[in-house]
Short mmCIF file of C-alpha atoms in Angstrom, two decimals:
data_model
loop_
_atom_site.label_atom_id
_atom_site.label_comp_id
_atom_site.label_asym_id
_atom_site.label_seq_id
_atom_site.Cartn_x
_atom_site.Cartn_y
_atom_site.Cartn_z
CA UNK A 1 -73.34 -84.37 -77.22
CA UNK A 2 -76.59 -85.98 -77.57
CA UNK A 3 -80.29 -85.13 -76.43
CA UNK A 4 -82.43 -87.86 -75.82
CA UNK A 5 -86.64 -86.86 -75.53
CA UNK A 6 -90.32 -88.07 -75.51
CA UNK A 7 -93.30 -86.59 -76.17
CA UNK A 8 -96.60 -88.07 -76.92
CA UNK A 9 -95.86 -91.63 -78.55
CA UNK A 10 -92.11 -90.21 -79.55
CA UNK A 11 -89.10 -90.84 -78.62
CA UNK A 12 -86.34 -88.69 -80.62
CA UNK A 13 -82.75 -88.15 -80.57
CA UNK A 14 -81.69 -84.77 -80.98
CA UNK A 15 -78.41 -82.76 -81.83
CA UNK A 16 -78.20 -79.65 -80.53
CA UNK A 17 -75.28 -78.28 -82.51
CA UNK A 18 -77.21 -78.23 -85.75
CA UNK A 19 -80.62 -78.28 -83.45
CA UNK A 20 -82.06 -81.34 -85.91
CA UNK A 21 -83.08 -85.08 -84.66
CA UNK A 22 -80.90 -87.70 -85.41
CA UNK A 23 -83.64 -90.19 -85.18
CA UNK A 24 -87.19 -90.40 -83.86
CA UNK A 25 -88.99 -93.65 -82.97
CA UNK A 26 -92.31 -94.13 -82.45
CA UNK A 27 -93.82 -96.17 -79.59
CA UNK A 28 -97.23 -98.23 -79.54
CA UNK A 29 -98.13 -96.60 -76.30
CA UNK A 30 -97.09 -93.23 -74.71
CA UNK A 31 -94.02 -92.51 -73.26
CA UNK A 32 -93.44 -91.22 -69.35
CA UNK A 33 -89.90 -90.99 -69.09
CA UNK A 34 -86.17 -91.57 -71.35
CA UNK A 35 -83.01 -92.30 -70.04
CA UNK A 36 -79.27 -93.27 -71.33
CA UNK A 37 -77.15 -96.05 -69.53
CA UNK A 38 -73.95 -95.61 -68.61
CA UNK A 39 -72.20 -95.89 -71.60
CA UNK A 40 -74.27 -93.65 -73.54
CA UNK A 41 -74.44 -96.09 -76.39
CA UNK A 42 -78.26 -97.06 -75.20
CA UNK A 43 -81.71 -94.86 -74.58
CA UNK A 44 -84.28 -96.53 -72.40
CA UNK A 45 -87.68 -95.58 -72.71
CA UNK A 46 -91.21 -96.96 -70.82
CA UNK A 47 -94.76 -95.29 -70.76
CA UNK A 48 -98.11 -96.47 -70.59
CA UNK A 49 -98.11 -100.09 -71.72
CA UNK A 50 -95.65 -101.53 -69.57
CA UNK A 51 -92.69 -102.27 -71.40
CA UNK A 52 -88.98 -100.69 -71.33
CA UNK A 53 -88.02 -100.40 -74.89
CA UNK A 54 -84.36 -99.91 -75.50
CA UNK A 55 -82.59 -98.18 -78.32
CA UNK A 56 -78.94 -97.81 -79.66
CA UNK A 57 -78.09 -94.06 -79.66
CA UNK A 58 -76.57 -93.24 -83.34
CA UNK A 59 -79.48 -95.37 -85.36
CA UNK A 60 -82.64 -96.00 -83.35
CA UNK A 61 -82.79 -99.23 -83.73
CA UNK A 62 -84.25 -101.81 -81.29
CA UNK A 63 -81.41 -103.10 -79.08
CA UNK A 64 -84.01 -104.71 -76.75
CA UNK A 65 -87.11 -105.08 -74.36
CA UNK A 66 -87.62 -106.03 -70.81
CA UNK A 67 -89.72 -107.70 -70.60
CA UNK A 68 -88.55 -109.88 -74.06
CA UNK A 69 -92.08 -111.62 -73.72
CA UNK A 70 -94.95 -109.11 -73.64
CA UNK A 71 -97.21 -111.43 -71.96
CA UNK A 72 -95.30 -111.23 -68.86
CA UNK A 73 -95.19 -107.44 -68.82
CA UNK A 74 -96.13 -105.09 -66.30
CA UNK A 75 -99.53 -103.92 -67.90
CA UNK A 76 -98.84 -101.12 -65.79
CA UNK A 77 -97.99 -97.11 -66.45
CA UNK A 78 -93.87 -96.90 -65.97
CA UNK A 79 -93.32 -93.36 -64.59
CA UNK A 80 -89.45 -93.76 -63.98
CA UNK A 81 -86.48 -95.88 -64.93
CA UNK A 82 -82.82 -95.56 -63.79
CA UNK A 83 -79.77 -97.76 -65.20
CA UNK A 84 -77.77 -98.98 -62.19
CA UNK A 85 -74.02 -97.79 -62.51
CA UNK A 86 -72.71 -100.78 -65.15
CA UNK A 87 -75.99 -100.69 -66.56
CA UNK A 88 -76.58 -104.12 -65.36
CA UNK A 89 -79.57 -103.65 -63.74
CA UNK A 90 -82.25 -101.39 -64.55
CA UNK A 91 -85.34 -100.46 -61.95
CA UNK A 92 -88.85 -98.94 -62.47
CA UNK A 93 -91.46 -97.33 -60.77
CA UNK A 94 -94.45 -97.45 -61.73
CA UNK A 95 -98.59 -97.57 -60.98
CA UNK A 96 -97.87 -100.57 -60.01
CA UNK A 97 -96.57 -99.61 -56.62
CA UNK A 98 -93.34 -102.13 -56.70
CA UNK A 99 -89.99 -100.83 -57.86
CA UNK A 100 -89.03 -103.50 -60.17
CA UNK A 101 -85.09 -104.36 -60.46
CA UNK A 102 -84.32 -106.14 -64.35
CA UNK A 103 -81.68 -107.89 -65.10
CA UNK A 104 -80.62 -106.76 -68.80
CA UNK A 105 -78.24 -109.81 -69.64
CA UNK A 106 -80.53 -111.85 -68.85
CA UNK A 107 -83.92 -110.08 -70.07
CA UNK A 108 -85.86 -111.27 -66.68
CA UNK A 109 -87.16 -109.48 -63.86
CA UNK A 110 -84.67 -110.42 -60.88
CA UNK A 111 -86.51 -108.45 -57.50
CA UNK A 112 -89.51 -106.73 -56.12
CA UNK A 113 -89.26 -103.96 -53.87
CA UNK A 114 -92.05 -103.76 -51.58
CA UNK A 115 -93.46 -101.07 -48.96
CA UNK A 116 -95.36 -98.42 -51.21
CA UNK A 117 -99.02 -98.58 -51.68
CA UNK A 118 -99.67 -95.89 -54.18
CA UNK A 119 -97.92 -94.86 -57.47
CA UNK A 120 -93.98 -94.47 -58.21
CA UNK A 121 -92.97 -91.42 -59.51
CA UNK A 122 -89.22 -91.14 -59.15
CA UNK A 123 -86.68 -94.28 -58.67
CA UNK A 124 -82.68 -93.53 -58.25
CA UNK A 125 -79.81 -95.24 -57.16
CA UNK A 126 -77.16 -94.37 -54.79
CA UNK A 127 -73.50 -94.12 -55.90
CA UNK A 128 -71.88 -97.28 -55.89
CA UNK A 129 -75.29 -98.92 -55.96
CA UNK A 130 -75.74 -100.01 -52.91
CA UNK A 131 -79.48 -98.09 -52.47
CA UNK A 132 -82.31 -97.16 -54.41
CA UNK A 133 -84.40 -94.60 -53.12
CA UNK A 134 -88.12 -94.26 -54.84
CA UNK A 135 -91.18 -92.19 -53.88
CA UNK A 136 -94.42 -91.35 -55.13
CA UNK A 137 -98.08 -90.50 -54.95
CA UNK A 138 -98.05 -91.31 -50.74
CA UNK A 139 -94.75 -88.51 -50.02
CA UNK A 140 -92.92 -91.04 -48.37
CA UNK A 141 -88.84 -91.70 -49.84
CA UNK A 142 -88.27 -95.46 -49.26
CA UNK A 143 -84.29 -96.81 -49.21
CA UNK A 144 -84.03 -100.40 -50.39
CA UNK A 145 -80.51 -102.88 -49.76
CA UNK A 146 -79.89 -103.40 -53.67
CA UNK A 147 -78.60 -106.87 -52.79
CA UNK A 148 -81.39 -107.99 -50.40
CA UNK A 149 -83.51 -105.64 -51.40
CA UNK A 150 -85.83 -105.19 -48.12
CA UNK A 151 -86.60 -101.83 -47.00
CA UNK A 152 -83.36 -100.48 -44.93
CA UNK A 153 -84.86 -96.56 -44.67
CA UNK A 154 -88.27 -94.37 -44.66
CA UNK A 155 -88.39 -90.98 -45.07
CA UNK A 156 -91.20 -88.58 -44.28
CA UNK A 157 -91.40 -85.49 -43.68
CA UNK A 158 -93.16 -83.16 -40.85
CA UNK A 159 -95.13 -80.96 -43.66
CA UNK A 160 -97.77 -82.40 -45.86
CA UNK A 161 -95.87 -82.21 -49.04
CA UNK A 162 -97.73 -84.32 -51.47
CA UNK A 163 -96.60 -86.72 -54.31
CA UNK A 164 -92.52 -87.20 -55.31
CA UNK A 165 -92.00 -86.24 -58.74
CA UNK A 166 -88.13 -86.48 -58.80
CA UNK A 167 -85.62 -87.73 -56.60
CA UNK A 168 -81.33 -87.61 -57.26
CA UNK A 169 -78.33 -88.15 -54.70
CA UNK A 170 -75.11 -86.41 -55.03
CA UNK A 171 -72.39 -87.44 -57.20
CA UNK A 172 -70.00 -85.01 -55.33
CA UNK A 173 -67.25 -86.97 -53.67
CA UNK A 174 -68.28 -85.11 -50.19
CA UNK A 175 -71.65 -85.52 -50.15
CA UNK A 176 -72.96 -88.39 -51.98
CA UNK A 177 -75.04 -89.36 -49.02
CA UNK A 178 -77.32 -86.43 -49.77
CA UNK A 179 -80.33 -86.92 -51.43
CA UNK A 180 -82.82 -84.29 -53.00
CA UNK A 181 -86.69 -84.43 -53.67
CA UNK A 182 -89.20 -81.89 -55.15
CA UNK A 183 -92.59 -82.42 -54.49
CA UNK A 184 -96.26 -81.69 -55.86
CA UNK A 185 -96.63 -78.85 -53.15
CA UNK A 186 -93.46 -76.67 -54.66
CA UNK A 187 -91.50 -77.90 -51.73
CA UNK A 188 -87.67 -78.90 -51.79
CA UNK A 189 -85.72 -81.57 -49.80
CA UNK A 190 -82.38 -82.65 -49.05
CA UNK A 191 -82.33 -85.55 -46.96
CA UNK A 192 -79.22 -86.96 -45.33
CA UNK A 193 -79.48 -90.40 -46.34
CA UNK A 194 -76.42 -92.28 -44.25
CA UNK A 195 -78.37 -90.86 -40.66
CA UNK A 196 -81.87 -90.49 -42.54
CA UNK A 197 -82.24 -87.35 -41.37
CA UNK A 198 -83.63 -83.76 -43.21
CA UNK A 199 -80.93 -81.69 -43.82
CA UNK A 200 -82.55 -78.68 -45.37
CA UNK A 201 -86.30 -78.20 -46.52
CA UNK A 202 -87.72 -75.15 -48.65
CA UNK A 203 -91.26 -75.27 -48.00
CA UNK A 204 -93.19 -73.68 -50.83
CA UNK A 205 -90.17 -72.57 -52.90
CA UNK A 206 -92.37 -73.16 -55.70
CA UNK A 207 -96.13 -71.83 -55.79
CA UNK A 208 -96.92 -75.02 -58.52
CA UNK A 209 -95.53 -78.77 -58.65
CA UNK A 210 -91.66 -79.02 -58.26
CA UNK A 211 -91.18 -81.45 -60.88
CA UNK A 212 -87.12 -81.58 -61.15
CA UNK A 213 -84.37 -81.43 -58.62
CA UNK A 214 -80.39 -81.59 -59.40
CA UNK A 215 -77.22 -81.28 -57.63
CA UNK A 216 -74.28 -79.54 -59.11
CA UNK A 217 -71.36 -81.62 -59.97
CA UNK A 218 -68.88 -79.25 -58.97
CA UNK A 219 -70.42 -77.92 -55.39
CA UNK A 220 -71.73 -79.88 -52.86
CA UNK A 221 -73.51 -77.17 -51.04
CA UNK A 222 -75.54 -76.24 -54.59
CA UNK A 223 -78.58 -77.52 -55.48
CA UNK A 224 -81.43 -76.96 -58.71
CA UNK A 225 -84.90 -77.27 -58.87
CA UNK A 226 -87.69 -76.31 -61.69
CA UNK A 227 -91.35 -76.26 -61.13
CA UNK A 228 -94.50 -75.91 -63.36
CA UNK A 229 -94.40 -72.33 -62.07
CA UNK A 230 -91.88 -71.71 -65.04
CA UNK A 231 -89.06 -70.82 -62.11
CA UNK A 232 -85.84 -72.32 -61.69
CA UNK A 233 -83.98 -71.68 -58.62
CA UNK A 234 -80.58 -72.19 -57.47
CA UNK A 235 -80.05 -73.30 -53.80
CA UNK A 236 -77.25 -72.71 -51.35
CA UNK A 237 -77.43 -75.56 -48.98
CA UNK A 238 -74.64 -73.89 -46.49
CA UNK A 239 -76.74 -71.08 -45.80
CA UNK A 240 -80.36 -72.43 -46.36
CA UNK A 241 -81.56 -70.16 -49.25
CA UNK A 242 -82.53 -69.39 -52.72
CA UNK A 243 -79.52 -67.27 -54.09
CA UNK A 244 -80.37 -66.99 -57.84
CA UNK A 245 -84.09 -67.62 -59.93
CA UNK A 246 -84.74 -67.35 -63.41
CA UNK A 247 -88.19 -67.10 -64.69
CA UNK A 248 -89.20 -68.80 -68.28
CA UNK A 249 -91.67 -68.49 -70.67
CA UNK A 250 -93.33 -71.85 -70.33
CA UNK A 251 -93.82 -74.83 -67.48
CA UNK A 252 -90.38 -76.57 -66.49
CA UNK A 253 -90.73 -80.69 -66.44
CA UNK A 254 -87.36 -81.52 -66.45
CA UNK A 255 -83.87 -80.61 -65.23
CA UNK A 256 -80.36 -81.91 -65.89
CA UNK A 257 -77.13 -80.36 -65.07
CA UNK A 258 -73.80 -80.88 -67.44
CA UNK A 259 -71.41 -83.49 -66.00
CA UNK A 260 -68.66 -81.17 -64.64
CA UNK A 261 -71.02 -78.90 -63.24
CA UNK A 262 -69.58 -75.81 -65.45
#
């Protein structure tokens, strides 16, 4: 398997067999966030300058950008992009407080999802595609219709609990209406998203930003979060606690968990 990463202008692909880069690229501007589609032939990367640059996994070479015409690009900060399911569609969120839905066949901007009125931080689809949740600098998780795309859901919570830094639903077959959020106040939630209602909260579980959130593949009850606190913590959603944490040496900005869950 493949790591994709970014840091500073860089985006590199990395093998962690033989822990040496396939390929790095560099980008004009610096890069926020990576991601693969759905295939895992294709990287997507966006930063400060606007533009989603994609990249075919074994060579680095430019497979694309949306926008195609840089004159029509977003001239705003991307802090998060997600490939829908087919990789079809790909949305962003952004400083520029829309969540912007591309088309990628056709290389043109297709919908703007309206309602937030500070920055993105975190954009996600459902399963199946039928939502995308996104949330930012205000705290507030909004649910847009992918086909309509108006605003079908708000959630807020009763605590002050700052900016969203990462949002993910469940790809468990039971509970893929759940949907989990860590925010800049260490706090964890898991929001049912079908009744929008909070199913479980853990205020303060970290004492710095929670900057990553993750369910496990394999358990619908077990959730993951990592904070700039340098903690990770495993959560048991059936009986509302922390059961296992693991302190490391440095700051924790991101969090992904192996596709079967093992």
């Amino acid at each position: 398997y493949l790591l994709a990463s970014s840091a500073g202008k860089l985006v590199t692909i990395w093998d962690p067999a033989t822990q040496q880069s396939r390929w790095s690229v560099a980008s004009p501007a610096l890069v926020h966030c990576v991601k693969w589609n759905h295939t895992n032939q294709v990287v997507g990367a966006a930063g400060d300058d606007g533009l989603i640059s994609l990249y075919h996994h074994s060579s680095g070479h430019s497979v694309g950008r949306i926008p195609e015409n840089p004159d029509v690009a977003q001239q705003q900060t991307v802090h998060s992009i997600v490939f829908s399911k087919g990789s079809r569609y790909l949305a962003t969120g952004g400083e520029q407080t829309e969540v912007l839905i591309w088309d990628l066949k056709r290389k043109v901007k297709v919908k703007s999802l309206l309602g937030h009125t500070e920055t993105v931080r975190a954009v996600t689809y459902s399963n199946g595609d039928q939502h995308i949740a996104s949330g930012g600098d205000s705290g507030v998780i909004l649910l847009h219709a992918q086909l309509s795309g108006t605003c079908v859901g708000e959630l807020r919570t009763q605590v002050a609990c700052g900016a969203v830094h990462s949002l993910q639903y469940s790809s468990h077959p039971t509970a893929r209406h759940l949907l989990a959020a860590s925010c800049d106040t260490g706090s964890v939630f898991v929001w049912d998203s079908g009744v929008r209602g909070l199913g479980a909260q853990f205020i303060g579980a970290h004492k710095a930003t929670a900057t990553a959130v993750a369910f496990s593949p394999a358990s619908p009850s077990t959730i993951f979060s990592a904070g700039l606190d340098r903690y990770l913590h495993r959560f048991d959603l059936s009986h509302g606690r922390a059961v296992q944490s693991l302190q490391l040496e440095s700051p924790i900005t991101s969090l992904a968990i192996k596709g079967d869950g093992v």
